[in-house]
mmCIF file of C-alpha atoms and ligand atoms in Angstrom:
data_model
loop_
_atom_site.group_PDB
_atom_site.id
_atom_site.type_symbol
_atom_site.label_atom_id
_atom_site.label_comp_id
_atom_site.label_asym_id
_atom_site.label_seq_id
_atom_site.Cartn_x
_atom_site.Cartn_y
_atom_site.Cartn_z
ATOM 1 C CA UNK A 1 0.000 0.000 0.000
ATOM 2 C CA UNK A 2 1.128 3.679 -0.560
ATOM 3 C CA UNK A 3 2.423 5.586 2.370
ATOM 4 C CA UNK A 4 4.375 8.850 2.131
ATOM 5 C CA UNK A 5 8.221 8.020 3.331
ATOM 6 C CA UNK A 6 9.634 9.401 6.022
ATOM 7 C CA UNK A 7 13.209 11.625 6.920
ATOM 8 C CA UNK A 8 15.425 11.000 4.393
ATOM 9 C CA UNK A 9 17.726 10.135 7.205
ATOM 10 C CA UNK A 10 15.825 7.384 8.194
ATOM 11 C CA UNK A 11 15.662 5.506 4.886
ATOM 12 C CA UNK A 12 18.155 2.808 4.607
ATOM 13 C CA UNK A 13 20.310 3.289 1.329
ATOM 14 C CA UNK A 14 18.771 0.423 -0.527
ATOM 15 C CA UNK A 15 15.371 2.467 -0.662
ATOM 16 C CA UNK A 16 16.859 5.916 -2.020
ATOM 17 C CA UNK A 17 17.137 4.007 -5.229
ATOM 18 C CA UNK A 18 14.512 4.918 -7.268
ATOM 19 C CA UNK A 19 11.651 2.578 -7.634
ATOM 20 C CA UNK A 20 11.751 1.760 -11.070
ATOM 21 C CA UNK A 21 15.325 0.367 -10.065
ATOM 22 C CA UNK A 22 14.337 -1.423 -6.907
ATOM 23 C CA UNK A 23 11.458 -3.356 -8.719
ATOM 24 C CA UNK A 24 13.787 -4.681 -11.659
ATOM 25 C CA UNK A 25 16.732 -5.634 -9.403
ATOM 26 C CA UNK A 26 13.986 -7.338 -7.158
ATOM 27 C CA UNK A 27 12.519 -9.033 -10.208
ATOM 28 C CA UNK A 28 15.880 -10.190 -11.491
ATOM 29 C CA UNK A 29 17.019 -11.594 -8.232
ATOM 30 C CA UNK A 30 13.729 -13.420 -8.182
ATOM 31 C CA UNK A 31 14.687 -14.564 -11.647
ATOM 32 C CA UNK A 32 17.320 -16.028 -10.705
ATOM 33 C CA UNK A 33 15.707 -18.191 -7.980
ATOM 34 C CA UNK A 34 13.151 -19.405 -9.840
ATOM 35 C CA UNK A 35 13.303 -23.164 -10.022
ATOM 36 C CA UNK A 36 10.193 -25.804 -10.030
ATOM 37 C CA UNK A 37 8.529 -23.553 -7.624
ATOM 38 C CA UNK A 38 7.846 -21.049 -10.442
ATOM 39 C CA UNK A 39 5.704 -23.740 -12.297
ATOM 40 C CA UNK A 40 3.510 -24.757 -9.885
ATOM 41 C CA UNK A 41 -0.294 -22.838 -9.799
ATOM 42 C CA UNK A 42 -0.004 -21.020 -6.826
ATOM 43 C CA UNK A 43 -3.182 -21.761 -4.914
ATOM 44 C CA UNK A 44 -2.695 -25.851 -5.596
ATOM 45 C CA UNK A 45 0.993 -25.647 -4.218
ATOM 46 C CA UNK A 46 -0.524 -24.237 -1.588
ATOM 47 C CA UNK A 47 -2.732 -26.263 -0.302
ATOM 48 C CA UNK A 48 -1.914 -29.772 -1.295
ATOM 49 C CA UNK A 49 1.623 -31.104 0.513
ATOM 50 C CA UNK A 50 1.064 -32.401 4.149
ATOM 51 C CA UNK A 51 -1.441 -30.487 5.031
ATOM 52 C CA UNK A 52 -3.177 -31.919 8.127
ATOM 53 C CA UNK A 53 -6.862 -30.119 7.524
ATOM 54 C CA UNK A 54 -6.950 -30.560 3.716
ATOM 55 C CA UNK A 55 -9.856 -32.970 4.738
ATOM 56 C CA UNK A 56 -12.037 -30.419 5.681
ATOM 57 C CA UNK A 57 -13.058 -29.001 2.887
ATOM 58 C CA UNK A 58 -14.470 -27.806 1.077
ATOM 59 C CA UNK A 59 -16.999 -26.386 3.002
ATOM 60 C CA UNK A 60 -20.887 -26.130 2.534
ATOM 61 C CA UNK A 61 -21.445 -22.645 1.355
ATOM 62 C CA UNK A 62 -23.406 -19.876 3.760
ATOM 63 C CA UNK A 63 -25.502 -17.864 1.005
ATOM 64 C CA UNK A 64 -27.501 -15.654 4.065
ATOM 65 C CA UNK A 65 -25.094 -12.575 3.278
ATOM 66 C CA UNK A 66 -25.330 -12.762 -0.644
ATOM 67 C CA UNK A 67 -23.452 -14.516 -3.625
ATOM 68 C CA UNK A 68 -21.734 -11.286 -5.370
ATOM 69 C CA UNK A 69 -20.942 -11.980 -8.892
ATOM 70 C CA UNK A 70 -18.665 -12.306 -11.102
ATOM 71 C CA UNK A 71 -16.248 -14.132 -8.910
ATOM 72 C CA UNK A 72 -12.347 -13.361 -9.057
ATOM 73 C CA UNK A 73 -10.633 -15.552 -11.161
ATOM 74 C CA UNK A 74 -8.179 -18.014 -8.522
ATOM 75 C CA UNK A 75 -5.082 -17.409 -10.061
ATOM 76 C CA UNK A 76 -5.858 -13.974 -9.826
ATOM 77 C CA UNK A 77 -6.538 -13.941 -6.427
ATOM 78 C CA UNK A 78 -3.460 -15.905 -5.535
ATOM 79 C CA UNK A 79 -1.116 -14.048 -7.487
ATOM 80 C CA UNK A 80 -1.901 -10.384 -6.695
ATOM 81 C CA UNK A 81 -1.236 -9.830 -3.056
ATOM 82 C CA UNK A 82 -0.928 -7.437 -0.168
ATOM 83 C CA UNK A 83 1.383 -9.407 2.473
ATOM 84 C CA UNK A 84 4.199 -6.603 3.201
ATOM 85 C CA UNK A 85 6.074 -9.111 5.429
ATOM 86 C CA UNK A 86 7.007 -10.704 1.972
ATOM 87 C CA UNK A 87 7.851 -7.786 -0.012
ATOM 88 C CA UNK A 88 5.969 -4.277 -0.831
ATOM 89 C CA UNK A 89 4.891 -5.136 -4.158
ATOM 90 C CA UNK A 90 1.572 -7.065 -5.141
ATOM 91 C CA UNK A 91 4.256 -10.516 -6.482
ATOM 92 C CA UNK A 92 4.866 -12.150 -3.098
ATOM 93 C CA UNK A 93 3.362 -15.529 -3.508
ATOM 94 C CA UNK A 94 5.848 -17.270 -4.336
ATOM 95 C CA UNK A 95 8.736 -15.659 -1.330
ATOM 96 C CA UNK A 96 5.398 -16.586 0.689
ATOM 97 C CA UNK A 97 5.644 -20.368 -0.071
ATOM 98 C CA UNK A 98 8.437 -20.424 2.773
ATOM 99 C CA UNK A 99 6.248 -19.421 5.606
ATOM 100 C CA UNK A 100 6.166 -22.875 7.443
ATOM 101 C CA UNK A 101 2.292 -23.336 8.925
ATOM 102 C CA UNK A 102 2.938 -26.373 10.958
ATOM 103 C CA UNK A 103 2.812 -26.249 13.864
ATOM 104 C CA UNK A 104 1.222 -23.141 14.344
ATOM 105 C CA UNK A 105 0.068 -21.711 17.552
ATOM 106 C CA UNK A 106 -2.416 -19.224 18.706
ATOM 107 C CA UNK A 107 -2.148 -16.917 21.914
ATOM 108 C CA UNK A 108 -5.084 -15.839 23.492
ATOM 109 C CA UNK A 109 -4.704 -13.252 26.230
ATOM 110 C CA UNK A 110 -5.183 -10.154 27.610
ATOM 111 C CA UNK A 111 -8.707 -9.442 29.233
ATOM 112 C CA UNK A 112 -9.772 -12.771 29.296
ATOM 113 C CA UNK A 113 -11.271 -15.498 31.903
ATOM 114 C CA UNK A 114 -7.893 -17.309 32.108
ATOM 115 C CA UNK A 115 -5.395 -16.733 29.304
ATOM 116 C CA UNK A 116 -4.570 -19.862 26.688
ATOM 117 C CA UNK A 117 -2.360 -20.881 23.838
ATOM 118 C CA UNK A 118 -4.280 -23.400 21.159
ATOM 119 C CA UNK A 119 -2.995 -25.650 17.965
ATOM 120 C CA UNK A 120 -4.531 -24.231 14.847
ATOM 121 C CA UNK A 121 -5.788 -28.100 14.177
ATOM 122 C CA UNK A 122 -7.424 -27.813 17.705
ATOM 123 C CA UNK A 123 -8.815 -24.918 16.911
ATOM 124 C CA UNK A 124 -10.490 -26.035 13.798
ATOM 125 C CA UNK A 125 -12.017 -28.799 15.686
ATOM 126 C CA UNK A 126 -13.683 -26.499 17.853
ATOM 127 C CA UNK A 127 -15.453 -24.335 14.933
ATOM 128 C CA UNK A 128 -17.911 -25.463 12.387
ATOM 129 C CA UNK A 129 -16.245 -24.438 9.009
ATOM 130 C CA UNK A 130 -18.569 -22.457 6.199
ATOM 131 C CA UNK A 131 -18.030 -20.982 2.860
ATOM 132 C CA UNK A 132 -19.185 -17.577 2.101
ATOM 133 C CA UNK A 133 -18.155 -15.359 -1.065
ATOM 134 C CA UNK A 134 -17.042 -12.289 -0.383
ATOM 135 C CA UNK A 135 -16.605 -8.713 -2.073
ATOM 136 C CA UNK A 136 -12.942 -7.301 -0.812
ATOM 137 C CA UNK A 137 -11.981 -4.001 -1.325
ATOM 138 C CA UNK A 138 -8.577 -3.228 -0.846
ATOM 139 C CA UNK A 139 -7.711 1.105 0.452
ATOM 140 C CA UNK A 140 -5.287 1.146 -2.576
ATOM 141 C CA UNK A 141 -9.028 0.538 -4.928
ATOM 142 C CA UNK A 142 -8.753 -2.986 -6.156
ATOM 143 C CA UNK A 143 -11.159 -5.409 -5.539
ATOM 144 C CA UNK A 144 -12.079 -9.231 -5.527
ATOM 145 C CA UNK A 145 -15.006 -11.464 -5.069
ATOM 146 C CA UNK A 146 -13.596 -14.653 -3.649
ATOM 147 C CA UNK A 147 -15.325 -17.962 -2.128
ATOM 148 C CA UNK A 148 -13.572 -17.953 1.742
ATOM 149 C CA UNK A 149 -13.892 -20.344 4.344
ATOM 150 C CA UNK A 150 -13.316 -19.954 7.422
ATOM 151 C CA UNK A 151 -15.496 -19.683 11.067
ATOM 152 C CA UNK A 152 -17.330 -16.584 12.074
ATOM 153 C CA UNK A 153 -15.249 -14.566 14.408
ATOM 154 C CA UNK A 154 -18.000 -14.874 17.074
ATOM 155 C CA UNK A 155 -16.604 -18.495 17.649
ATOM 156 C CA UNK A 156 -13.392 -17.295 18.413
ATOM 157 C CA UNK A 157 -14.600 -14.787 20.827
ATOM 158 C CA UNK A 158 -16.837 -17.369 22.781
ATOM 159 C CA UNK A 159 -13.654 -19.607 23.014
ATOM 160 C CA UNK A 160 -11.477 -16.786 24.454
ATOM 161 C CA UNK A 161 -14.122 -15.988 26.956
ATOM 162 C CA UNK A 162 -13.425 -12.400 27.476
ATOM 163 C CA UNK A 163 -14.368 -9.741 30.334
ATOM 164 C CA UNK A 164 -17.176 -7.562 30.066
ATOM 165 C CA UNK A 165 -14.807 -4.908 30.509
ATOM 166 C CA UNK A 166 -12.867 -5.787 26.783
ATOM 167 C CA UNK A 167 -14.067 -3.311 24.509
ATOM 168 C CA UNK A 168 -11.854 -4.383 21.936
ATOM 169 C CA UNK A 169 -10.080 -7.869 20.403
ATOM 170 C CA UNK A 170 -6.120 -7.340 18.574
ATOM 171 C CA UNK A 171 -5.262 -9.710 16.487
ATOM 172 C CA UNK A 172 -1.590 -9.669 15.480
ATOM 173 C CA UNK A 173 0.514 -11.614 12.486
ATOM 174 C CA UNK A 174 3.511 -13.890 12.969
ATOM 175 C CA UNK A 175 6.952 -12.282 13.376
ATOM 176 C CA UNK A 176 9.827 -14.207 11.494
ATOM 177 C CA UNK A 177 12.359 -11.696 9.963
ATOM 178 C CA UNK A 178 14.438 -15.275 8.922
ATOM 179 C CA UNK A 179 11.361 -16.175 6.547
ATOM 180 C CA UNK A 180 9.419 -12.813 6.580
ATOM 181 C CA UNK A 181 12.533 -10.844 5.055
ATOM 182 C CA UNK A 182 10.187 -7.157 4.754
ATOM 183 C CA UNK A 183 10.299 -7.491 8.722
ATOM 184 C CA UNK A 184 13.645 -6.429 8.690
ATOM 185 C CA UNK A 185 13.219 -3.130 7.538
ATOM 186 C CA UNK A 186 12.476 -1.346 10.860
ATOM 187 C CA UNK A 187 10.768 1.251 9.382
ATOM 188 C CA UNK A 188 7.712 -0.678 10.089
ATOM 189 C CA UNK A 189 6.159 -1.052 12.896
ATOM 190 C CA UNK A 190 5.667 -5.027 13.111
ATOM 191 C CA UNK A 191 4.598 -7.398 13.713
ATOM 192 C CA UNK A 192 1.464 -5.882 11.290
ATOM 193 C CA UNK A 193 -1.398 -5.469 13.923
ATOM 194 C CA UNK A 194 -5.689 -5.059 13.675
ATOM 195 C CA UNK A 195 -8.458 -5.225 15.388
ATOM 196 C CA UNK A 196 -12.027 -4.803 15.752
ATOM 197 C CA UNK A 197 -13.965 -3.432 18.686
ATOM 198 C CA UNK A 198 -16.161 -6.296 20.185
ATOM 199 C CA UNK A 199 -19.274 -5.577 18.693
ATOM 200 C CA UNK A 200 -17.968 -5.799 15.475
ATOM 201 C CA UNK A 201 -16.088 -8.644 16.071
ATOM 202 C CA UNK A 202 -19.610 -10.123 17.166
ATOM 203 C CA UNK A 203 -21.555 -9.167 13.697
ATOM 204 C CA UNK A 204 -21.994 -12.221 12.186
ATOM 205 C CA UNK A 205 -20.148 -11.005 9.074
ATOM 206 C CA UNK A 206 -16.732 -11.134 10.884
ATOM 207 C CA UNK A 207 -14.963 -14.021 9.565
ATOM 208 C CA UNK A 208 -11.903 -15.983 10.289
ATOM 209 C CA UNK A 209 -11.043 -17.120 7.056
ATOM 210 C CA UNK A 210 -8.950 -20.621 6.950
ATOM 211 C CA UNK A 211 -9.267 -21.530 3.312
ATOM 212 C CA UNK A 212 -9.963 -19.737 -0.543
ATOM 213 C CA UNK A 213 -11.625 -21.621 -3.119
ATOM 214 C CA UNK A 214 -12.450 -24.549 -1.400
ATOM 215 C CA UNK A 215 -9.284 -25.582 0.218
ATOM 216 C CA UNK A 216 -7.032 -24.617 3.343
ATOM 217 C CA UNK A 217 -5.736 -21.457 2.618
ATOM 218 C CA UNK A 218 -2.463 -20.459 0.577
ATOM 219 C CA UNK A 219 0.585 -18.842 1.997
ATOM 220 C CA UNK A 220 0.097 -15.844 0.070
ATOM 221 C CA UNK A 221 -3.611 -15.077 1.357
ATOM 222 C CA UNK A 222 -2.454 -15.215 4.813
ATOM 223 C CA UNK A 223 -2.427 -19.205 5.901
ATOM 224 C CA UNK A 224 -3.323 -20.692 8.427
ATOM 225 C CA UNK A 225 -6.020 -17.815 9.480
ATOM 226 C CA UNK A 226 -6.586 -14.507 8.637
ATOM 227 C CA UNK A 227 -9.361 -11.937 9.480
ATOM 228 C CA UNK A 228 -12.052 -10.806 6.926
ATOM 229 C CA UNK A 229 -13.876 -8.126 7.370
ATOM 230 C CA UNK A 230 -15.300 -7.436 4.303
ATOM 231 C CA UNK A 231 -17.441 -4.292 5.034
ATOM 232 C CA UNK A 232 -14.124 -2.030 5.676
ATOM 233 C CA UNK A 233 -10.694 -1.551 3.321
ATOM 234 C CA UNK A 234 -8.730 -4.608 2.955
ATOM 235 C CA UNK A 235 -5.629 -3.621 5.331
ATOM 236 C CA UNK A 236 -8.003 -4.615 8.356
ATOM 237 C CA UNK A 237 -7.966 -8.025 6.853
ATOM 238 C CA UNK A 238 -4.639 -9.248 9.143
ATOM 239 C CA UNK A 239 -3.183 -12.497 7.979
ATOM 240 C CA UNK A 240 -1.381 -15.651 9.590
ATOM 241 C CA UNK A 241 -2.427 -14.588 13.102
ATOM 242 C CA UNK A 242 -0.956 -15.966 16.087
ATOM 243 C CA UNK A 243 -2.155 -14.009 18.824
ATOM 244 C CA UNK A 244 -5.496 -12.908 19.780
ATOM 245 C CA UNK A 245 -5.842 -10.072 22.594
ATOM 246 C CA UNK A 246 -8.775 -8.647 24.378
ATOM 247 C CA UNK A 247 -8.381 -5.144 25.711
ATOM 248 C CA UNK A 248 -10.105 -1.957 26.913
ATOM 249 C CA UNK A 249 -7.649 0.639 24.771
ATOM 250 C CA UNK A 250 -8.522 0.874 21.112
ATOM 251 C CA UNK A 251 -5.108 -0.466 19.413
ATOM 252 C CA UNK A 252 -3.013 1.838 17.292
ATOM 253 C CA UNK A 253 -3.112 -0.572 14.193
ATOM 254 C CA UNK A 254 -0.806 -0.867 11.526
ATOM 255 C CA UNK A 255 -1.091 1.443 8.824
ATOM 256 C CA UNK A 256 -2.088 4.599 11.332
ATOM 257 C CA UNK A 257 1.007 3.869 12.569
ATOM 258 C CA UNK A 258 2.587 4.352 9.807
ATOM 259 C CA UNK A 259 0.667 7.199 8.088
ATOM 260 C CA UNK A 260 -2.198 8.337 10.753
ATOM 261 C CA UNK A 261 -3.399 11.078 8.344
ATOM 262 C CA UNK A 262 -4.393 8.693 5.904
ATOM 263 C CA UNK A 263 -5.328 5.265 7.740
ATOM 264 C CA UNK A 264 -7.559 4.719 10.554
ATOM 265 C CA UNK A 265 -9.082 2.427 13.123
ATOM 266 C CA UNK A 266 -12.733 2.126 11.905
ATOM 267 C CA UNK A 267 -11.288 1.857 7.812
ATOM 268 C CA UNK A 268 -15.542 1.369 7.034
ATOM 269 C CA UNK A 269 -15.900 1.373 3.006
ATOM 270 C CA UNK A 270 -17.395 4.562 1.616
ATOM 271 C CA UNK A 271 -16.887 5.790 -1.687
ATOM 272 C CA UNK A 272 -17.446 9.418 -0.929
ATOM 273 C CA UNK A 273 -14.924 9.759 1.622
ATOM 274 C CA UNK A 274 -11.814 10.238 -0.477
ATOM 275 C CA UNK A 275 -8.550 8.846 0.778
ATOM 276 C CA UNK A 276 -6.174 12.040 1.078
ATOM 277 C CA UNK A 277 -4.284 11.261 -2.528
ATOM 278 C CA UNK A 278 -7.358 9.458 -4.250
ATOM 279 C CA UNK A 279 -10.894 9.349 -4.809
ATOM 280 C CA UNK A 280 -12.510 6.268 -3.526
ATOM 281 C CA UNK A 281 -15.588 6.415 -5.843
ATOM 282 C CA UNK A 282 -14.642 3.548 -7.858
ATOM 283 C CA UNK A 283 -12.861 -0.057 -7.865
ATOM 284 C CA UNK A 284 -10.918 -1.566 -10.443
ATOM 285 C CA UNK A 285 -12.000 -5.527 -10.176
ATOM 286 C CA UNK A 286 -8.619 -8.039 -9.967
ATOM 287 C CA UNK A 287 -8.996 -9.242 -13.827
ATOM 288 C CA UNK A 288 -11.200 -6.744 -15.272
ATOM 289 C CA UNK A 289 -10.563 -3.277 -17.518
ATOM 290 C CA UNK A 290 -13.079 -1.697 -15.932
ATOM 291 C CA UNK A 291 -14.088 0.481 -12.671
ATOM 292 C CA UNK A 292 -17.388 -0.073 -11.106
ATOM 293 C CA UNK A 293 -18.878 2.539 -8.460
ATOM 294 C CA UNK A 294 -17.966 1.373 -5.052
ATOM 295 C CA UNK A 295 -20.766 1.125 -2.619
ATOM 296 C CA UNK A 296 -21.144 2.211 1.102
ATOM 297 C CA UNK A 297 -19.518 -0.511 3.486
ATOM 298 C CA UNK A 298 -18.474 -2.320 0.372
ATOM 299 C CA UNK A 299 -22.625 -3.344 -0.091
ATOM 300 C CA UNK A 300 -22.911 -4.376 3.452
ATOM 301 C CA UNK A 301 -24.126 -1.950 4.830
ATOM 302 C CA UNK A 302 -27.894 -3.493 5.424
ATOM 303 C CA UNK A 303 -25.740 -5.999 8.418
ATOM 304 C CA UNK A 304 -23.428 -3.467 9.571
ATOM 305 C CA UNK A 305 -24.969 0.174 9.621
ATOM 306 C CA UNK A 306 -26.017 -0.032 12.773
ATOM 307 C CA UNK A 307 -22.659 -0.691 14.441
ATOM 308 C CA UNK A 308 -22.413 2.640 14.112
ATOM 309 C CA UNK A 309 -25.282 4.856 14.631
ATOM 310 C CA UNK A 310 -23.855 5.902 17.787
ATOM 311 C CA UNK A 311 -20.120 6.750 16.422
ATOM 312 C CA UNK A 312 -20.961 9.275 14.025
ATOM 313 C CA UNK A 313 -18.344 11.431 15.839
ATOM 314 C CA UNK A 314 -15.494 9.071 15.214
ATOM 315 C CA UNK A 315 -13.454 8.739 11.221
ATOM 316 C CA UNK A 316 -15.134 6.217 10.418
ATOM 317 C CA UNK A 317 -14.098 6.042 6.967
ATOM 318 C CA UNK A 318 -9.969 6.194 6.316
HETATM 319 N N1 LIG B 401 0.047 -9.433 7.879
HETATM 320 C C1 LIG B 401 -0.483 -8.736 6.867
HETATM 321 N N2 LIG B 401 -1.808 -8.772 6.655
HETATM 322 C C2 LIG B 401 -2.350 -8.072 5.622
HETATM 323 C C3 LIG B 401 -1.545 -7.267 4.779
HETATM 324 C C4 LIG B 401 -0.142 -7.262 5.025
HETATM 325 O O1 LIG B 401 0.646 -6.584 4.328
HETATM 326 N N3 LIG B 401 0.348 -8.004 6.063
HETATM 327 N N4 LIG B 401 -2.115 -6.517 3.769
HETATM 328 C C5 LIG B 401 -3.545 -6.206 3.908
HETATM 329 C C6 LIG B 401 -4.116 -5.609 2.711
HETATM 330 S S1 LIG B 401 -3.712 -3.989 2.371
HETATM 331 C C7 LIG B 401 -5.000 -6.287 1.915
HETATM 332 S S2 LIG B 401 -5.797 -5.523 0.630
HETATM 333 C C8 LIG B 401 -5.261 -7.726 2.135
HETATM 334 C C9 LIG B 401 -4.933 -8.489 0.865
HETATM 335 O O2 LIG B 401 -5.303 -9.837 0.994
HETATM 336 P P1 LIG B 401 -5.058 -10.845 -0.203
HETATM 337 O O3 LIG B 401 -3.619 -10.750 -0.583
HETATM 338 O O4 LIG B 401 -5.422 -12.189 0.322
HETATM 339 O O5 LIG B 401 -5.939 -10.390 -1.324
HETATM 340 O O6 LIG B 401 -4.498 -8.270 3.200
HETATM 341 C C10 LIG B 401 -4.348 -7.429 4.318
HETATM 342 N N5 LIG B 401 -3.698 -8.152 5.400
HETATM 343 MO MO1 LIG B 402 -5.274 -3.285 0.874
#
């Protein structure tokens, strides 16, 4: 995603280069990598291999919040990425065939009943797994339809057992600079952090998503669970999450971080709220030639309005 850079001072020499520069050196030393790896369709290499839930799908589809049409094409959707940890441009999938997603563990904590760490495979034994397709609109004005599956995030929630005091649940992504190789540029504030506030994370849109297209989920897309929250821009969508905190402070996240004039907490779809250096009135669909209007909270709006009638003072839209 676009951010404006900051001090000169603190750029490491590598990224004075200019960008035309960076991208062919990066493409060239990919080049020069590629073996097998670079023949394999990304979304199968994904999910086939040893992979211990393959079994469980895929899923019976949930049709209660719509079926948008047309849907992304897969190779599309598993070759075009946001997943910074892997590198800043949209051509990560294959660097992101490295991240290792056995075992992977989850942390619960924070303002809970009694804090826990749980398997992802005992986790997914605990949830009843659903399909439901999607509309994603990413800040930077892309956009997919993609069949996910996944859990609602409700289920996680009751697990955790939180407080009645939480207000809010933070969901961070794995930290491993040694496989994540973006992580080491500090300029960053990592590991990449979201969250929603509870009742949002209660709206029985909220999904933890654990597989794309009918199988467990590829690298790329943020494997072995990632949030979708398909009402606000994409960057709230965190991927490969291994800890899951309740709190009563609403989290700095990510991208405000980074770039607070531009990216926000709430990050609610609406095309007449411009972002500072675009208009958000349109969406180019992943595949397609054409922009379509984008709609309030990405067409959801009829589940999700209400969340906040009484926030009208806070930005709910960047
Ligand atoms: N950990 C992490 N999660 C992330 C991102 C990222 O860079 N790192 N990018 C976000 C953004 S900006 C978008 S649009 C979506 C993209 O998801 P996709 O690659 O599965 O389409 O992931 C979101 N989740
Ligand atoms: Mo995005």
């Amino acid at each position: 995603m676009l951010i404006k850079r900051k001090r000169g001072w603190e750029i490491a020499e590598n990224r004075v280069t200019p960008e035309g520069a960076y991208l062919k050196r990066r493409e060239l030393v990919r080049a020069m990598g590629l073996g097998t790896a670079a023949l394999a369709v990304p979304g199968i290499a994904a999910a086939q291999g040893q992979d211990p839930s393959a079994g469980l799908y895929p899923a019976k589809r949930n049709d209660r919040y719509g079926v948008p049409t047309p849907m992304t094409a897969e190779r599309q959707a598993t070759t075009y990425n946001n997943f910074y940890e892997f590198g800043t441009d949209k051509s990560i999938w294959r660097d992101a065939q490295k991240l290792e997603v056995r075992p992977w563990t989850i942390k619960i904590s924070g303002m809970v009943e009694k804090p826990f760490e749980i398997g992802f495979d005992d986790l997914l034994a605990k949830v009843q797994l659903e399909e439901r397709v999607y509309r994603h609109r990413c800040v930077e004005t892309w956009s997919m339809i993609v069949p996910w599956t996944g859990f609602p995030v409700r289920s996680l929630v009751e697990l955790a057992k939180p407080l009645g005091s939480a207000k809010y649940v933070v969901m961070k992504t794995l930290m491993k600079p040694s496989v994540m190789f973006e992580q080491k540029d500090t300029l960053y504030p990592w590991p990449y952090t979201e969250g929603l506030a509870i009742d949002e994370a209660m709206n029985d849109l909220a999904f933890i998503a654990t597989g794309l297209y009918g199988k467990p989920m590829p690298k790329q897309n943020g494997a072995p669970l990632r949030l979708v929250a398909p009402w606000k821009y994409g960057f709230k969508n965190v991927k490969s999450i291994v800890s899951v905190e309740f709190t009563d402070k609403r989290p700095v996240v990510f991208w405000e971080k980074l770039q607070s004039s531009e990216y926000g907490f709430w990050a609610n779809v609406n095309p007449q709220v411009p972002h500072p250096r675009w208009s958000q009135a349109t969406e180019k669909p992943l595949g397609s030639n054409d922009r379509i209007p984008t709609l309030l909270y990405n067409g959801y709006g009829e589940f999700v309005a209400g969340l906040y009638a009484d926030r009208k003072a806070e930005k709910l839209f960047m």
